[in-house]
Amino acid sequence: MDTTLTPATAALNVELLRKDFPALHQSAHDHPLVYLDNAATTQKPQSVIDRIRRYYESENSNVHRGVHFLSQLATDAYEGARRTIASYINASDPREVIFTRGTTESINLVASSYGASFVPGDEVLISTMEHHSNIVPWQMLCERRGCTLKVIPVSDEGEIIYEEFERLLSERTKILAVCHTSNALGTVNPIQRMIRDAHALGVPVLIDAAQALPHGPMDVRELDCDFLCFSSHKMFGPTGVGVLYGKQDLLESLPPYQGGGDMIESVSFEGTTYNELPHRFEAGTPNIAGVIGLEAAVKYLQKVSPAAISSYEAELTDYATKTISSIDGVRIVGTAKRKVPVMSFLVGDIHPYDCGTILDRLGIAVRTGHHCTQPLMHRFGIPGTARASLAFYNTFGEVDALADGIRKAKSMLMR
Ligand SMILES: *Cc1c(COP(=O)(O)O)cnc(C)c1O
């Protein structure tokens, strides 16, 4: 490994930051754990764990309901979290932040609610590299409404073929729904340009940012996206909570998604009127502890500095790409010019599962399979890959450990 301290590696004291993540400091199969499955879910810093614990120990109560002391405390914490998160993504107003169960539910909400007005002939435009959660809700909608799903192809490098995107985008397109960053390839899409081109034709844009928030800052006003979806657990927060950001006027115009408590203004058997934003889209008791935990994760990221994370990870990506691709017989799937440290790879004719199993025995956690992107795997003519997905707390030394592990797998499995 190259031990020269560049400005980016010096700016982020990774060894020190690692101490904030208790789960990183354990053994797996008698080896130090090397956790490289961050695109599936990230580990949580102590501050997030402590915040959730403190909520249950001393603030636990339902929100928006009671006049009593604890309920007020819980409501303040919950709504405070909304303000923190809104300001983190630079939303104009906290009412533009809707709490959901995660990216999957955020996309389903938009497909269901915004899609309710679609008519036969309308088109939904997505890309080949979408996660199943940005495919299936649109397929279901198209089936219900008689609309057509159009798919932007990707190149051999795993980049959106821009001319094809321009060709597919039209007045018939009712929504463009694409990922900012691919969970399977690591590709960072030219989102800003895509949004500009879509808006030029009056097409609203939903961004699946599940893999964007863990790797750097996000500014919804600069992007000018109409909807942005992300999951807490992919950005060092707890599971079971996520966000749908939507422009206020657009959200105001949408019918409710689920019915129940908290989303209403008044209910009678003659009819119901609905609450204002954001509560109108948050039926039932929300994941209060989860939301508060997500706020703690955002505060943690702010302290570390999302910009410093981006520049450190750029170096980590280069190093990992060089190190892994220099191993004889290894093929990296996804070689886009702009990438986050996600390495999908194949080793000779070894099945990814077998490779993953040997890595696991060495304490190295990678994911194997299709990564919830079966159409993308089909595009590359493969059933799946082994995927090492890194976060800012991963080190150059861990990349070396992965490379050693791959060489070991090769020597054991390849003839
Ligand atoms: C993980 C992921 C999703 C789905 O997120 P959930 O937290 O499972 O709802 C969607 N898109 C991308 C790009 C993802 O990585």
Short mmCIF file of C-alpha atoms and ligand atoms in Angstrom, two decimals:
data_model
loop_
_atom_site.label_atom_id
_atom_site.label_comp_id
_atom_site.label_asym_id
_atom_site.label_seq_id
_atom_site.Cartn_x
_atom_site.Cartn_y
_atom_site.Cartn_z
CA MET A 1 0.00 0.00 0.00
CA ASP A 2 1.05 3.56 -0.70
CA THR A 3 1.48 5.27 2.64
CA THR A 4 1.96 8.82 1.39
CA LEU A 5 -0.46 11.06 3.19
CA THR A 6 -2.34 13.07 0.57
CA PRO A 7 -4.42 16.11 1.55
CA ALA A 8 -7.66 14.10 1.38
CA THR A 9 -6.44 11.22 3.56
CA ALA A 10 -4.95 13.70 6.01
CA ALA A 11 -8.20 15.69 6.18
CA LEU A 12 -10.12 12.65 7.38
CA ASN A 13 -8.61 10.87 10.34
CA VAL A 14 -10.08 7.49 9.50
CA GLU A 15 -8.36 5.57 12.30
CA LEU A 16 -9.87 7.97 14.81
CA LEU A 17 -13.32 7.94 13.18
CA ARG A 18 -13.37 4.15 13.20
CA LYS A 19 -13.39 4.28 16.99
CA ASP A 20 -16.88 5.80 16.76
CA PHE A 21 -18.25 2.58 15.25
CA PRO A 22 -18.34 -0.23 17.83
CA ALA A 23 -19.44 -2.90 15.34
CA LEU A 24 -16.25 -2.49 13.32
CA HIS A 25 -14.11 -3.73 16.19
CA GLN A 26 -14.87 -7.42 16.33
CA SER A 27 -13.70 -10.67 14.84
CA ALA A 28 -15.42 -12.79 12.22
CA HIS A 29 -14.26 -16.39 11.89
CA ASP A 30 -11.15 -15.54 13.96
CA HIS A 31 -10.10 -12.70 11.69
CA PRO A 32 -10.53 -8.99 12.29
CA LEU A 33 -13.83 -8.03 10.66
CA VAL A 34 -13.41 -6.20 7.36
CA TYR A 35 -16.86 -4.80 6.68
CA LEU A 36 -17.29 -4.11 2.96
CA ASP A 37 -21.07 -4.43 2.63
CA ASN A 38 -21.98 -0.80 3.15
CA ALA A 39 -24.23 -0.56 0.10
CA ALA A 40 -26.49 -3.10 1.83
CA THR A 41 -26.37 -1.27 5.13
CA THR A 42 -23.85 0.81 7.06
CA GLN A 43 -22.63 0.46 10.64
CA LYS A 44 -23.84 2.95 13.23
CA PRO A 45 -21.73 5.38 15.23
CA GLN A 46 -21.99 5.31 19.03
CA SER A 47 -23.74 8.71 18.98
CA VAL A 48 -26.65 7.23 17.01
CA ILE A 49 -26.90 4.22 19.32
CA ASP A 50 -26.77 6.50 22.39
CA ARG A 51 -29.39 8.87 21.00
CA ILE A 52 -31.90 6.06 20.38
CA ARG A 53 -31.23 4.66 23.82
CA ARG A 54 -31.73 8.07 25.44
CA TYR A 55 -35.03 8.48 23.58
CA TYR A 56 -36.37 5.19 24.94
CA GLU A 57 -34.98 5.81 28.42
CA SER A 58 -36.32 9.30 28.95
CA GLU A 59 -38.42 10.69 26.10
CA ASN A 60 -40.53 7.79 24.85
CA SER A 61 -44.08 8.87 24.09
CA ASN A 62 -46.33 9.25 21.08
CA VAL A 63 -45.98 12.39 18.95
CA HIS A 64 -48.55 15.05 17.97
CA ARG A 65 -51.09 13.65 20.41
CA GLY A 66 -50.67 14.32 24.09
CA VAL A 67 -50.62 17.55 26.00
CA HIS A 68 -48.37 15.96 28.57
CA PHE A 69 -44.70 16.57 29.24
CA LEU A 70 -43.25 13.47 27.58
CA SER A 71 -45.39 13.73 24.48
CA GLN A 72 -44.22 17.31 24.05
CA LEU A 73 -40.60 16.18 24.45
CA ALA A 74 -41.03 13.43 21.86
CA THR A 75 -42.85 15.77 19.45
CA ASP A 76 -40.13 18.41 19.79
CA ALA A 77 -37.42 15.82 19.14
CA TYR A 78 -39.30 14.37 16.16
CA GLU A 79 -40.02 17.74 14.55
CA GLY A 80 -36.53 18.97 15.40
CA ALA A 81 -35.16 16.01 13.46
CA ARG A 82 -37.27 17.05 10.48
CA ARG A 83 -35.70 20.52 10.58
CA THR A 84 -32.16 19.13 10.84
CA ILE A 85 -32.70 16.80 7.90
CA ALA A 86 -34.42 19.47 5.80
CA SER A 87 -31.52 21.82 6.33
CA TYR A 88 -28.97 19.04 5.66
CA ILE A 89 -30.37 18.53 2.15
CA ASN A 90 -31.05 22.28 1.83
CA ALA A 91 -34.84 21.93 1.45
CA SER A 92 -36.73 25.25 1.43
CA ASP A 93 -39.03 24.14 4.23
CA PRO A 94 -39.18 21.27 6.77
CA ARG A 95 -42.68 20.47 5.43
CA GLU A 96 -40.97 19.16 2.31
CA VAL A 97 -39.50 16.29 4.34
CA ILE A 98 -41.83 13.29 4.72
CA PHE A 99 -40.71 10.41 6.92
CA THR A 100 -41.24 6.95 5.47
CA ARG A 101 -39.95 3.44 6.12
CA GLY A 102 -37.15 3.92 3.60
CA THR A 103 -36.35 4.54 -0.04
CA THR A 104 -38.67 1.73 -1.08
CA GLU A 105 -41.67 3.29 0.63
CA SER A 106 -40.75 6.78 -0.59
CA ILE A 107 -40.81 5.60 -4.20
CA ASN A 108 -44.03 3.65 -3.67
CA LEU A 109 -45.61 6.76 -2.19
CA VAL A 110 -44.79 8.83 -5.27
CA ALA A 111 -45.77 6.05 -7.70
CA SER A 112 -49.06 5.57 -5.93
CA SER A 113 -49.94 9.15 -5.22
CA TYR A 114 -48.42 11.16 -8.05
CA GLY A 115 -49.07 8.25 -10.43
CA ALA A 116 -52.80 8.17 -9.58
CA SER A 117 -53.48 10.73 -12.32
CA PHE A 118 -51.57 8.89 -15.08
CA VAL A 119 -53.59 7.79 -18.11
CA PRO A 120 -52.99 5.25 -20.88
CA GLY A 121 -50.27 6.53 -23.20
CA ASP A 122 -48.34 8.22 -20.38
CA GLU A 123 -44.78 7.07 -19.94
CA VAL A 124 -42.52 6.49 -16.95
CA LEU A 125 -38.81 6.73 -17.70
CA ILE A 126 -36.26 4.83 -15.59
CA SER A 127 -32.81 3.38 -16.31
CA THR A 128 -31.39 -0.12 -16.63
CA MET A 129 -29.30 0.34 -13.48
CA GLU A 130 -32.23 0.91 -11.11
CA HIS A 131 -32.65 -0.99 -7.87
CA HIS A 132 -35.77 -3.20 -7.92
CA SER A 133 -37.43 -0.66 -5.65
CA ASN A 134 -37.22 1.93 -8.44
CA ILE A 135 -38.54 -0.54 -11.01
CA VAL A 136 -41.34 -2.60 -9.51
CA PRO A 137 -43.51 0.25 -8.11
CA TRP A 138 -43.51 1.82 -11.59
CA GLN A 139 -44.30 -1.49 -13.26
CA MET A 140 -47.22 -1.95 -10.89
CA LEU A 141 -48.40 1.59 -11.62
CA CYS A 142 -48.10 1.10 -15.38
CA GLU A 143 -50.15 -2.06 -15.12
CA ARG A 144 -52.85 -0.28 -13.10
CA ARG A 145 -53.01 2.83 -15.27
CA GLY A 146 -52.21 1.39 -18.69
CA CYS A 147 -48.99 3.41 -18.94
CA THR A 148 -45.69 2.42 -20.52
CA LEU A 149 -42.38 1.90 -18.77
CA LYS A 150 -39.40 3.13 -20.80
CA VAL A 151 -35.86 2.16 -19.87
CA ILE A 152 -32.66 4.10 -20.58
CA PRO A 153 -29.91 1.65 -21.59
CA VAL A 154 -26.44 1.67 -20.05
CA SER A 155 -23.04 1.26 -21.72
CA ASP A 156 -20.49 -1.49 -21.15
CA GLU A 157 -18.83 0.79 -18.60
CA GLY A 158 -22.10 1.05 -16.70
CA GLU A 159 -22.96 4.62 -17.62
CA ILE A 160 -26.26 5.97 -18.87
CA ILE A 161 -26.14 6.32 -22.66
CA TYR A 162 -27.05 9.97 -22.78
CA GLU A 163 -28.19 10.12 -26.39
CA GLU A 164 -30.62 7.29 -25.67
CA PHE A 165 -31.90 9.17 -22.64
CA GLU A 166 -32.51 12.25 -24.80
CA ARG A 167 -34.25 10.11 -27.37
CA LEU A 168 -36.56 8.46 -24.81
CA LEU A 169 -37.46 11.66 -22.99
CA SER A 170 -40.58 13.26 -24.48
CA GLU A 171 -43.81 15.11 -23.76
CA ARG A 172 -45.33 11.70 -23.04
CA THR A 173 -42.91 11.21 -20.12
CA LYS A 174 -44.84 11.85 -16.91
CA ILE A 175 -41.89 11.26 -14.62
CA LEU A 176 -38.18 10.50 -14.85
CA ALA A 177 -37.14 8.25 -11.94
CA VAL A 178 -33.42 7.49 -11.75
CA CYS A 179 -30.78 6.70 -9.21
CA HIS A 180 -28.19 9.29 -8.35
CA THR A 181 -25.66 6.53 -7.62
CA SER A 182 -25.90 2.87 -8.54
CA ASN A 183 -25.77 0.38 -5.67
CA ALA A 184 -24.54 -2.40 -7.95
CA LEU A 185 -21.91 -0.55 -10.04
CA GLY A 186 -21.06 2.56 -8.06
CA THR A 187 -21.80 4.77 -11.09
CA VAL A 188 -22.63 8.38 -10.27
CA ASN A 189 -25.08 9.59 -12.90
CA PRO A 190 -25.03 13.07 -14.51
CA ILE A 191 -28.09 13.92 -12.44
CA GLN A 192 -27.94 17.69 -12.68
CA ARG A 193 -27.86 17.61 -16.48
CA MET A 194 -30.62 14.99 -16.64
CA ILE A 195 -32.84 17.10 -14.40
CA ARG A 196 -32.22 20.17 -16.55
CA ASP A 197 -33.05 18.31 -19.75
CA ALA A 198 -36.18 16.74 -18.22
CA HIS A 199 -37.40 20.09 -16.90
CA ALA A 200 -36.89 21.65 -20.33
CA LEU A 201 -39.73 19.34 -21.45
CA GLY A 202 -41.75 19.90 -18.27
CA VAL A 203 -40.98 16.42 -16.91
CA PRO A 204 -40.68 16.12 -13.11
CA VAL A 205 -37.76 14.10 -11.73
CA LEU A 206 -37.51 11.64 -8.84
CA ILE A 207 -34.00 10.87 -7.63
CA ASP A 208 -33.24 7.64 -5.80
CA ALA A 209 -30.45 8.97 -3.59
CA ALA A 210 -30.12 5.91 -1.33
CA GLN A 211 -26.47 5.50 -2.37
CA ALA A 212 -25.70 9.20 -2.64
CA LEU A 213 -26.21 10.46 0.92
CA PRO A 214 -23.62 8.07 2.47
CA HIS A 215 -20.91 9.38 0.16
CA GLY A 216 -21.25 13.14 0.23
CA PRO A 217 -23.39 16.24 0.52
CA MET A 218 -26.73 16.68 -1.22
CA ASP A 219 -28.45 19.96 -2.14
CA VAL A 220 -32.01 19.58 -3.43
CA ARG A 221 -32.32 23.24 -4.36
CA GLU A 222 -29.14 23.23 -6.40
CA LEU A 223 -30.19 19.96 -8.05
CA ASP A 224 -33.72 21.29 -8.49
CA CYS A 225 -35.09 17.71 -8.27
CA ASP A 226 -38.82 17.33 -7.67
CA PHE A 227 -38.57 14.27 -5.41
CA LEU A 228 -35.59 12.78 -3.57
CA CYS A 229 -35.68 9.45 -1.76
CA PHE A 230 -33.23 7.98 0.72
CA SER A 231 -32.85 5.48 3.57
CA SER A 232 -31.47 6.16 7.02
CA HIS A 233 -29.75 2.79 7.37
CA LYS A 234 -27.53 3.36 4.32
CA MET A 235 -26.22 6.59 5.86
CA PHE A 236 -25.20 5.37 9.32
CA GLY A 237 -28.66 5.73 10.87
CA PRO A 238 -31.11 3.06 12.07
CA THR A 239 -33.18 0.75 9.87
CA GLY A 240 -36.89 1.19 9.22
CA VAL A 241 -36.85 4.90 8.44
CA GLY A 242 -36.29 6.98 5.35
CA VAL A 243 -37.18 10.23 3.70
CA LEU A 244 -39.23 11.46 0.81
CA TYR A 245 -38.31 15.02 -0.07
CA GLY A 246 -40.74 16.70 -2.44
CA LYS A 247 -41.18 20.27 -3.64
CA GLN A 248 -43.90 21.81 -1.55
CA ASP A 249 -46.32 22.79 -4.32
CA LEU A 250 -46.01 19.35 -5.85
CA LEU A 251 -46.64 17.56 -2.54
CA GLU A 252 -49.61 19.87 -1.85
CA SER A 253 -51.17 18.75 -5.12
CA LEU A 254 -50.92 15.02 -4.41
CA PRO A 255 -53.66 12.83 -2.97
CA PRO A 256 -52.80 11.08 0.32
CA TYR A 257 -51.00 7.76 0.20
CA GLN A 258 -52.15 5.83 3.27
CA GLY A 259 -55.13 6.65 5.44
CA GLY A 260 -55.16 6.61 9.23
CA GLY A 261 -54.35 8.60 12.31
CA ASP A 262 -52.34 11.81 12.16
CA MET A 263 -52.90 12.34 8.42
CA ILE A 264 -56.40 13.73 8.91
CA GLU A 265 -57.86 17.09 9.84
CA SER A 266 -61.30 15.76 10.71
CA VAL A 267 -63.07 12.45 10.23
CA SER A 268 -66.75 11.68 9.99
CA PHE A 269 -68.66 8.92 8.22
CA GLU A 270 -69.79 11.50 5.67
CA GLY A 271 -66.21 12.28 4.74
CA THR A 272 -62.72 13.09 5.89
CA THR A 273 -60.54 16.11 5.38
CA TYR A 274 -56.81 15.77 5.39
CA ASN A 275 -54.08 17.30 7.46
CA GLU A 276 -51.48 19.68 6.06
CA LEU A 277 -47.98 18.80 4.95
CA PRO A 278 -46.03 16.91 6.07
CA HIS A 279 -48.49 15.02 8.33
CA ARG A 280 -50.85 14.28 5.45
CA PHE A 281 -48.35 11.70 4.21
CA GLU A 282 -47.47 10.23 7.59
CA ALA A 283 -50.40 8.03 8.57
CA GLY A 284 -50.20 6.26 11.90
CA THR A 285 -47.58 6.36 14.63
CA PRO A 286 -44.26 7.03 12.92
CA ASN A 287 -40.88 5.44 13.65
CA ILE A 288 -40.08 8.10 16.25
CA ALA A 289 -36.88 6.54 17.57
CA GLY A 290 -35.76 5.89 13.99
CA VAL A 291 -36.29 9.49 12.93
CA ILE A 292 -34.43 10.77 15.97
CA GLY A 293 -31.65 8.26 15.28
CA LEU A 294 -31.45 9.47 11.68
CA GLU A 295 -31.04 13.02 12.95
CA ALA A 296 -28.11 11.83 15.10
CA ALA A 297 -26.56 10.22 12.00
CA VAL A 298 -26.94 13.46 10.04
CA LYS A 299 -25.34 15.42 12.88
CA TYR A 300 -22.50 12.91 12.90
CA LEU A 301 -21.99 13.33 9.15
CA GLN A 302 -22.05 17.11 9.50
CA LYS A 303 -19.34 16.87 12.15
CA VAL A 304 -17.17 14.63 10.00
CA SER A 305 -17.82 16.82 6.90
CA PRO A 306 -19.55 15.34 3.86
CA ALA A 307 -17.06 17.15 1.59
CA ALA A 308 -14.07 15.53 3.34
CA ILE A 309 -15.81 12.15 3.00
CA SER A 310 -16.19 12.69 -0.76
CA SER A 311 -12.55 13.52 -1.33
CA TYR A 312 -11.23 10.70 0.85
CA GLU A 313 -13.52 8.24 -0.91
CA ALA A 314 -12.38 9.42 -4.32
CA GLU A 315 -8.86 8.29 -3.40
CA LEU A 316 -10.19 5.08 -1.88
CA THR A 317 -12.09 4.37 -5.11
CA ASP A 318 -8.99 4.88 -7.24
CA TYR A 319 -6.88 2.72 -4.98
CA ALA A 320 -9.46 -0.08 -4.80
CA THR A 321 -10.00 -0.03 -8.57
CA LYS A 322 -6.27 -0.23 -9.25
CA THR A 323 -5.63 -2.90 -6.61
CA ILE A 324 -8.52 -5.20 -7.47
CA SER A 325 -8.29 -4.91 -11.24
CA SER A 326 -4.55 -5.67 -11.20
CA ILE A 327 -5.30 -9.19 -9.94
CA ASP A 328 -5.02 -11.58 -12.86
CA GLY A 329 -8.45 -12.90 -13.93
CA VAL A 330 -10.49 -10.28 -12.07
CA ARG A 331 -13.08 -8.33 -14.00
CA ILE A 332 -14.66 -5.24 -12.48
CA VAL A 333 -18.25 -4.74 -13.58
CA GLY A 334 -18.95 -1.01 -13.64
CA THR A 335 -16.04 1.18 -14.68
CA ALA A 336 -17.76 4.54 -14.98
CA LYS A 337 -15.63 7.67 -14.90
CA ARG A 338 -17.55 8.99 -11.89
CA LYS A 339 -17.88 6.36 -9.18
CA VAL A 340 -18.23 5.85 -5.46
CA PRO A 341 -16.18 3.05 -3.82
CA VAL A 342 -18.42 0.19 -4.93
CA MET A 343 -16.49 -2.65 -6.57
CA SER A 344 -18.59 -5.29 -8.29
CA PHE A 345 -16.32 -8.01 -9.57
CA LEU A 346 -15.99 -11.48 -11.01
CA VAL A 347 -12.99 -13.73 -10.51
CA GLY A 348 -12.33 -15.98 -13.52
CA ASP A 349 -15.12 -18.51 -13.75
CA ILE A 350 -15.56 -18.73 -9.99
CA HIS A 351 -19.16 -18.34 -8.87
CA PRO A 352 -19.53 -15.08 -6.92
CA TYR A 353 -21.14 -17.01 -4.07
CA ASP A 354 -18.09 -19.27 -3.69
CA CYS A 355 -15.79 -16.26 -3.76
CA GLY A 356 -17.93 -14.51 -1.13
CA THR A 357 -17.90 -17.60 1.07
CA ILE A 358 -14.10 -17.79 1.07
CA LEU A 359 -13.83 -14.06 1.78
CA ASP A 360 -16.26 -14.52 4.66
CA ARG A 361 -14.01 -17.21 6.15
CA LEU A 362 -11.26 -14.57 6.14
CA GLY A 363 -13.49 -12.12 8.00
CA ILE A 364 -14.26 -10.05 4.92
CA ALA A 365 -17.93 -9.14 4.44
CA VAL A 366 -18.99 -8.64 0.82
CA ARG A 367 -22.33 -9.20 -0.82
CA THR A 368 -22.84 -11.66 -3.62
CA GLY A 369 -25.71 -12.01 -6.05
CA HIS A 370 -27.76 -9.64 -8.14
CA HIS A 371 -27.90 -6.77 -5.60
CA CYS A 372 -31.61 -6.18 -6.30
CA THR A 373 -30.69 -5.22 -9.86
CA GLN A 374 -31.60 -8.29 -11.91
CA PRO A 375 -32.27 -6.37 -15.15
CA LEU A 376 -28.82 -4.77 -14.86
CA MET A 377 -27.15 -8.16 -14.33
CA HIS A 378 -29.07 -9.39 -17.36
CA ARG A 379 -27.72 -6.42 -19.35
CA PHE A 380 -24.18 -7.58 -18.53
CA GLY A 381 -25.07 -11.21 -19.23
CA ILE A 382 -24.15 -12.37 -15.72
CA PRO A 383 -26.22 -13.85 -12.88
CA GLY A 384 -24.51 -11.63 -10.32
CA THR A 385 -21.24 -10.40 -8.89
CA ALA A 386 -19.32 -10.20 -5.65
CA ARG A 387 -19.58 -6.64 -4.42
CA ALA A 388 -17.29 -4.82 -2.05
CA SER A 389 -18.91 -1.53 -1.10
CA LEU A 390 -16.88 0.84 1.03
CA ALA A 391 -17.68 3.68 3.39
CA PHE A 392 -15.49 6.50 4.69
CA TYR A 393 -14.48 4.32 7.66
CA ASN A 394 -12.86 1.75 5.39
CA THR A 395 -9.12 1.90 4.98
CA PHE A 396 -6.55 1.33 2.26
CA GLY A 397 -5.33 -1.58 4.39
CA GLU A 398 -8.77 -3.18 4.17
CA VAL A 399 -8.59 -2.91 0.39
CA ASP A 400 -5.28 -4.79 0.58
CA ALA A 401 -6.95 -7.44 2.78
CA LEU A 402 -9.68 -7.83 0.16
CA ALA A 403 -7.09 -8.22 -2.60
CA ASP A 404 -5.26 -10.89 -0.56
CA GLY A 405 -8.59 -12.63 0.01
CA ILE A 406 -9.40 -12.64 -3.69
CA ARG A 407 -5.99 -14.12 -4.48
CA LYS A 408 -6.60 -16.81 -1.88
CA ALA A 409 -10.03 -17.59 -3.37
CA LYS A 410 -8.40 -17.84 -6.77
CA SER A 411 -5.75 -20.27 -5.61
CA MET A 412 -8.36 -22.43 -3.89
CA LEU A 413 -11.02 -22.46 -6.59
CA MET A 414 -9.38 -21.88 -9.96
CA ARG A 415 -7.72 -24.59 -11.91
C1 LIG B 1 -30.97 0.15 -0.78
C2 LIG B 1 -31.45 0.84 -1.99
C3 LIG B 1 -32.80 1.02 -2.23
C4 LIG B 1 -33.86 0.49 -1.31
O1 LIG B 1 -33.71 1.01 -0.03
P1 LIG B 1 -34.48 0.36 1.21
O2 LIG B 1 -33.77 0.94 2.39
O3 LIG B 1 -34.31 -1.12 1.11
O4 LIG B 1 -35.89 0.78 1.10
C5 LIG B 1 -33.17 1.70 -3.36
N1 LIG B 1 -32.27 2.17 -4.21
C6 LIG B 1 -30.95 2.02 -4.03
C7 LIG B 1 -29.99 2.60 -5.02
C8 LIG B 1 -30.49 1.34 -2.92
O5 LIG B 1 -29.19 1.17 -2.72
#
